[in-house]
PDB file of C-alpha atoms and ligand atoms in Angstrom:
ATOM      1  CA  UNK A   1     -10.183   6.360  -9.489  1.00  0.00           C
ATOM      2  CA  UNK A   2     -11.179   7.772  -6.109  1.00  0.00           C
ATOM      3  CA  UNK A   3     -14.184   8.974  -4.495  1.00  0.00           C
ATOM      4  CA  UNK A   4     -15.373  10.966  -1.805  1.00  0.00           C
ATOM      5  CA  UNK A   5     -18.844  12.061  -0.448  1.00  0.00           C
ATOM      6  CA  UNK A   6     -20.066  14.704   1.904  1.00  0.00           C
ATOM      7  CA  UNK A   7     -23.636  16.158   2.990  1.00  0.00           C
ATOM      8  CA  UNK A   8     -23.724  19.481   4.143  1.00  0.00           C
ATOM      9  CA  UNK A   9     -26.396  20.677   6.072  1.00  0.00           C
ATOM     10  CA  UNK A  10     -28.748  24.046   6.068  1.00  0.00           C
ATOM     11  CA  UNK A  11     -31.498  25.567   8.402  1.00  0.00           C
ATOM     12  CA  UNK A  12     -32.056  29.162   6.825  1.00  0.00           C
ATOM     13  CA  UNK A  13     -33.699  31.659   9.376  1.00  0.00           C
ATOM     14  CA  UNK A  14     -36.339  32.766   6.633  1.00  0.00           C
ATOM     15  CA  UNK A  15     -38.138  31.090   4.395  1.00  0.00           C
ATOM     16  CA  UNK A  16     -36.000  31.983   1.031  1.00  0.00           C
ATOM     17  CA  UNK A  17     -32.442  32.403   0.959  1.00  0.00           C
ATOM     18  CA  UNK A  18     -29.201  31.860  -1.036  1.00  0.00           C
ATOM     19  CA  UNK A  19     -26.362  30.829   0.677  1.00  0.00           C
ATOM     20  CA  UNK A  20     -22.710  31.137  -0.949  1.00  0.00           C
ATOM     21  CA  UNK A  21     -21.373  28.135  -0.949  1.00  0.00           C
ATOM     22  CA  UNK A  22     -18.285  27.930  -2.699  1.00  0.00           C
ATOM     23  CA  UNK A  23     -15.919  28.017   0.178  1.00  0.00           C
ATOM     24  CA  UNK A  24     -17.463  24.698   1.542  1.00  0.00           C
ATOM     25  CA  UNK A  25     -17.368  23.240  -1.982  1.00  0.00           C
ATOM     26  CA  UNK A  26     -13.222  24.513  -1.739  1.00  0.00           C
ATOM     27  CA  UNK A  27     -13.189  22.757   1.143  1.00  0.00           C
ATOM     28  CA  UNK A  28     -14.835  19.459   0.225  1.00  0.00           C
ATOM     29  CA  UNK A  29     -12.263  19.281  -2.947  1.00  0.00           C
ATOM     30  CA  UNK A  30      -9.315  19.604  -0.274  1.00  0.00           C
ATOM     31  CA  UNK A  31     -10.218  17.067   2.243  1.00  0.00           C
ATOM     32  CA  UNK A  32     -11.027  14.315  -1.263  1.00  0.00           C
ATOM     33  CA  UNK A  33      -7.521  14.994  -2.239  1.00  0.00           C
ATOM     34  CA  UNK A  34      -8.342  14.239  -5.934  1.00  0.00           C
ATOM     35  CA  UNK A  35      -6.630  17.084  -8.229  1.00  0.00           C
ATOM     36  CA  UNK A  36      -7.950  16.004 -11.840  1.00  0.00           C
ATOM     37  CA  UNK A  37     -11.565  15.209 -11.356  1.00  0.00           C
ATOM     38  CA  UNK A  38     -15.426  16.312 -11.249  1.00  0.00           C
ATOM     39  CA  UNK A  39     -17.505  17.537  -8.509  1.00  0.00           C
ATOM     40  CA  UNK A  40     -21.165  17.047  -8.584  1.00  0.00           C
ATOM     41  CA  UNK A  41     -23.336  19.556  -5.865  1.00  0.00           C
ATOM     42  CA  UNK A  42     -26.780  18.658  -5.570  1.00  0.00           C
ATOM     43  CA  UNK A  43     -29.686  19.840  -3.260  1.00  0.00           C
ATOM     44  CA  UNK A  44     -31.619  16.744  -1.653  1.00  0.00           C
ATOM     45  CA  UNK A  45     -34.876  18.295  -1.233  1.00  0.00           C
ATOM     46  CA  UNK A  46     -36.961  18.757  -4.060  1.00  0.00           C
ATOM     47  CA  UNK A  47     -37.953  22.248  -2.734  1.00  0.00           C
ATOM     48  CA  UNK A  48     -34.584  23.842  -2.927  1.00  0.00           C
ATOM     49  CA  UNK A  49     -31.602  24.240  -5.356  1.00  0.00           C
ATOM     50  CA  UNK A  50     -27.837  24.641  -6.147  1.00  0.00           C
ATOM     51  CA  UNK A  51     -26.674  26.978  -9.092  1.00  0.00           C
ATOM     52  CA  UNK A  52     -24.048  28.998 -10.147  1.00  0.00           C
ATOM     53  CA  UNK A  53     -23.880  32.652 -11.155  1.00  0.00           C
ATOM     54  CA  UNK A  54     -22.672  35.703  -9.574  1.00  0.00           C
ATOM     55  CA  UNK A  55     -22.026  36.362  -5.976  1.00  0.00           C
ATOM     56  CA  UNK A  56     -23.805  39.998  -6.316  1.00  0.00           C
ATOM     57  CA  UNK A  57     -26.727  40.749  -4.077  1.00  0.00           C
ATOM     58  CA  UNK A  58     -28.766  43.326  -6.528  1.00  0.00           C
ATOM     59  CA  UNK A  59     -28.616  40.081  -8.803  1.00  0.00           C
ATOM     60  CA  UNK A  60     -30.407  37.836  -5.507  1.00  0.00           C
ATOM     61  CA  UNK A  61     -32.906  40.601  -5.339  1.00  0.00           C
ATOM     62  CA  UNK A  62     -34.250  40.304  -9.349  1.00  0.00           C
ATOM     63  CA  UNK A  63     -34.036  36.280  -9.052  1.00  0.00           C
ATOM     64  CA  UNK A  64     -35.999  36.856  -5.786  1.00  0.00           C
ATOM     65  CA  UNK A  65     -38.454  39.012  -7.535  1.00  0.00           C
ATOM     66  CA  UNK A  66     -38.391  37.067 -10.787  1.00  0.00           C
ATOM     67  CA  UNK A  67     -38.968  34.287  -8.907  1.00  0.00           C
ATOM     68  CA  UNK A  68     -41.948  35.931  -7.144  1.00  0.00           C
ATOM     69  CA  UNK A  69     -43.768  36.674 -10.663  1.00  0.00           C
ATOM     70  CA  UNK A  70     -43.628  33.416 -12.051  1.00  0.00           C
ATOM     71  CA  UNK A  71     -44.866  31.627  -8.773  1.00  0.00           C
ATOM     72  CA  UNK A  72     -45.814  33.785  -6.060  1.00  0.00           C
ATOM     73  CA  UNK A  73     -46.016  32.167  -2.704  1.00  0.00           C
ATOM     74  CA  UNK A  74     -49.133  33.575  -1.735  1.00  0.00           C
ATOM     75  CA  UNK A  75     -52.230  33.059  -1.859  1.00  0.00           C
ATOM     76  CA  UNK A  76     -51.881  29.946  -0.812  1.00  0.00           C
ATOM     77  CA  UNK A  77     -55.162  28.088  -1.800  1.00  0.00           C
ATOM     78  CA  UNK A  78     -54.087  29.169  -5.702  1.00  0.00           C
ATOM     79  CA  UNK A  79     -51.977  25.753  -6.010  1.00  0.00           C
ATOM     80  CA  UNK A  80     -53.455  22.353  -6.347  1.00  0.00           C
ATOM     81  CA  UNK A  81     -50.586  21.373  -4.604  1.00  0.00           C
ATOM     82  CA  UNK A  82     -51.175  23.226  -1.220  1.00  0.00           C
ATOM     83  CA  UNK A  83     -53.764  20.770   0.391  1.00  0.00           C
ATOM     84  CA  UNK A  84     -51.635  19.286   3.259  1.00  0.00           C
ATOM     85  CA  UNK A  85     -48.535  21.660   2.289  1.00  0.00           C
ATOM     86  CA  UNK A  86     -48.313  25.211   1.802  1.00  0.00           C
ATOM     87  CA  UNK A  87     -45.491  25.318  -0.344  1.00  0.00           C
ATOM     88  CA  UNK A  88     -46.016  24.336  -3.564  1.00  0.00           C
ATOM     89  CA  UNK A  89     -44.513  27.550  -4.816  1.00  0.00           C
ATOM     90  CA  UNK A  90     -40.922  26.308  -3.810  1.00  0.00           C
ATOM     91  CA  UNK A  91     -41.126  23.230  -5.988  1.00  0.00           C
ATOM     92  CA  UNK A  92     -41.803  25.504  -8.770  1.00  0.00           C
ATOM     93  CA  UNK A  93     -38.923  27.934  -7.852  1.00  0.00           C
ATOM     94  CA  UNK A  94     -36.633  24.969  -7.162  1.00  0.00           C
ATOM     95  CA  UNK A  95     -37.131  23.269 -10.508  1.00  0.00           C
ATOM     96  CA  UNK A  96     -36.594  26.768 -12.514  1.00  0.00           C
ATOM     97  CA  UNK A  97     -33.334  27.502 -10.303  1.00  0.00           C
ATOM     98  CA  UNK A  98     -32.128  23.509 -11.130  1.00  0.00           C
ATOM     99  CA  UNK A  99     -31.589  21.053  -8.966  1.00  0.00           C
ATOM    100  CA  UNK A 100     -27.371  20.573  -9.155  1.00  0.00           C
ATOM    101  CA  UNK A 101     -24.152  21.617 -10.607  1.00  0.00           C
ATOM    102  CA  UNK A 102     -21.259  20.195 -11.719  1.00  0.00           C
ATOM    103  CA  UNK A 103     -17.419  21.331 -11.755  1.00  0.00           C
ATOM    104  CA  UNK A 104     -13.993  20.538 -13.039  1.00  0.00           C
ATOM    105  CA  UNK A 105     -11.346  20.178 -10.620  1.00  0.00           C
ATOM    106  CA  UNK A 106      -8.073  21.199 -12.308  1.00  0.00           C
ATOM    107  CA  UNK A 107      -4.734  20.893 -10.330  1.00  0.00           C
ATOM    108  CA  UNK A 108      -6.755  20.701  -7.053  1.00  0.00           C
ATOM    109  CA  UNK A 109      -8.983  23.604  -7.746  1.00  0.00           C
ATOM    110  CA  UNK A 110     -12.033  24.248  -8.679  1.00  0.00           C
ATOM    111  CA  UNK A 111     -11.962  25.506 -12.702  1.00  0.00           C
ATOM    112  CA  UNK A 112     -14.100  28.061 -12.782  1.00  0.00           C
ATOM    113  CA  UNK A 113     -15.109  31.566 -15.115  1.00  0.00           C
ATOM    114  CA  UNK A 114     -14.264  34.438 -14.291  1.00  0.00           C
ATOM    115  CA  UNK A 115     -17.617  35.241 -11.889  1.00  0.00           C
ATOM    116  CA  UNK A 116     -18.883  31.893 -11.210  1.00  0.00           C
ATOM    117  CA  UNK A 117     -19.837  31.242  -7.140  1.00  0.00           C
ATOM    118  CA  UNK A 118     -21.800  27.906  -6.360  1.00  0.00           C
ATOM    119  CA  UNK A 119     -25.045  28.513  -4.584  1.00  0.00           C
ATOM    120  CA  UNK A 120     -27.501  27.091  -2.380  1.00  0.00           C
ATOM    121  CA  UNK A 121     -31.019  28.415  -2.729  1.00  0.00           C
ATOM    122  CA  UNK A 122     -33.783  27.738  -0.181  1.00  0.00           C
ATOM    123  CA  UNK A 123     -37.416  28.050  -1.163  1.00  0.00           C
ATOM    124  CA  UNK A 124     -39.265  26.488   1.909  1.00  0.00           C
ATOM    125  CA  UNK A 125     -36.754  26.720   4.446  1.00  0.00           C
ATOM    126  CA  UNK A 126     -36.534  27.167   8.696  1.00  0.00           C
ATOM    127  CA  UNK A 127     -35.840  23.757   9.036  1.00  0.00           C
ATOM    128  CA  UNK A 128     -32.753  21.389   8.034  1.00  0.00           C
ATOM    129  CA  UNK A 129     -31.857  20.468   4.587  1.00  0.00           C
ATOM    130  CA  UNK A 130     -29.278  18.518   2.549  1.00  0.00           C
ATOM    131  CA  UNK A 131     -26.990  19.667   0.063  1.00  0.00           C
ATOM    132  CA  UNK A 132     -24.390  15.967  -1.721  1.00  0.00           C
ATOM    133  CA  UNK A 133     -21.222  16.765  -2.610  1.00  0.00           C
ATOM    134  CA  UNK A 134     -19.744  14.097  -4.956  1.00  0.00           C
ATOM    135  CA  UNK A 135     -16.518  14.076  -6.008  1.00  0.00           C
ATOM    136  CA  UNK A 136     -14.548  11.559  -8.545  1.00  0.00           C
ATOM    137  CA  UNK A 137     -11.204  11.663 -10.302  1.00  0.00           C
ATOM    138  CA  UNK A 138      -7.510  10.771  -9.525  1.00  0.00           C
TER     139      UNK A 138
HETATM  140 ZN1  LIG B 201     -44.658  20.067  -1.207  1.00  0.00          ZN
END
């Protein structure tokens, strides 16, 4: 069996984002050269998320506002969290949205449904986070 690990690294200009990162993902199952295998993709920070679902941007908008109802960001002083840290919102978001993925790899590809796009998702971001990839197979 072989293996092959890789961190890729975010800094998203605002404070929530999601970041399509399939292509990278592509990339990552390239450079392991394992064609029969699984891919795990898991954010390192307990504040932000990977997922899959569709690459369509009125969809980012309702998870955005969805998001929003079930844990607003603001006001701030409404968390028991958000002593020392202001963003106890993004822990909630992040553990709704999951925490990893993973994938088949089929003849070297990823084996996905029809729609399915990996994403990153950044609840408390402007500064740099970690996303593991972790691949394993033959
Ligand atoms: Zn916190």
């Amino acid at each position: 069996m072989r293996n092959y690990r890789k961190e890729l690294w975010f800094e998203t200009r605002s404070r929530r984002e999601f970041v399509n990162i399939t292509g990278e993902v592509e990339k990552c199952v390239q450079e392991s050269r394992i064609t029969e295998g699984l891919v795990l993709v898991n954010a390192m920070h307990i504040t932000a998320s990977v997922f899959i679902n569709d690459n369509e941007s009125g969809l980012h908008m309702d998870f955005e506002r969805w998001l929003e109802k079930l844990a607003p960001e603001k006001p701030y002083s409404q968390y028991e969290h958000n002593g020392y840290e202001d963003n106890a919102d993004a822990h909630l978001k992040r553990t709704i949205m999951g925490r990893e993925v993973v994938v088949a790899i089929t003849e070297g590809r990823l084996d996905f449904g029809p729609w399915e796009q990996i994403f990153y998702g950044e609840f408390d971001g402007k500064r740099k986070k970690r996303v593991l990839v972790k691949i394993i197979g033959e």
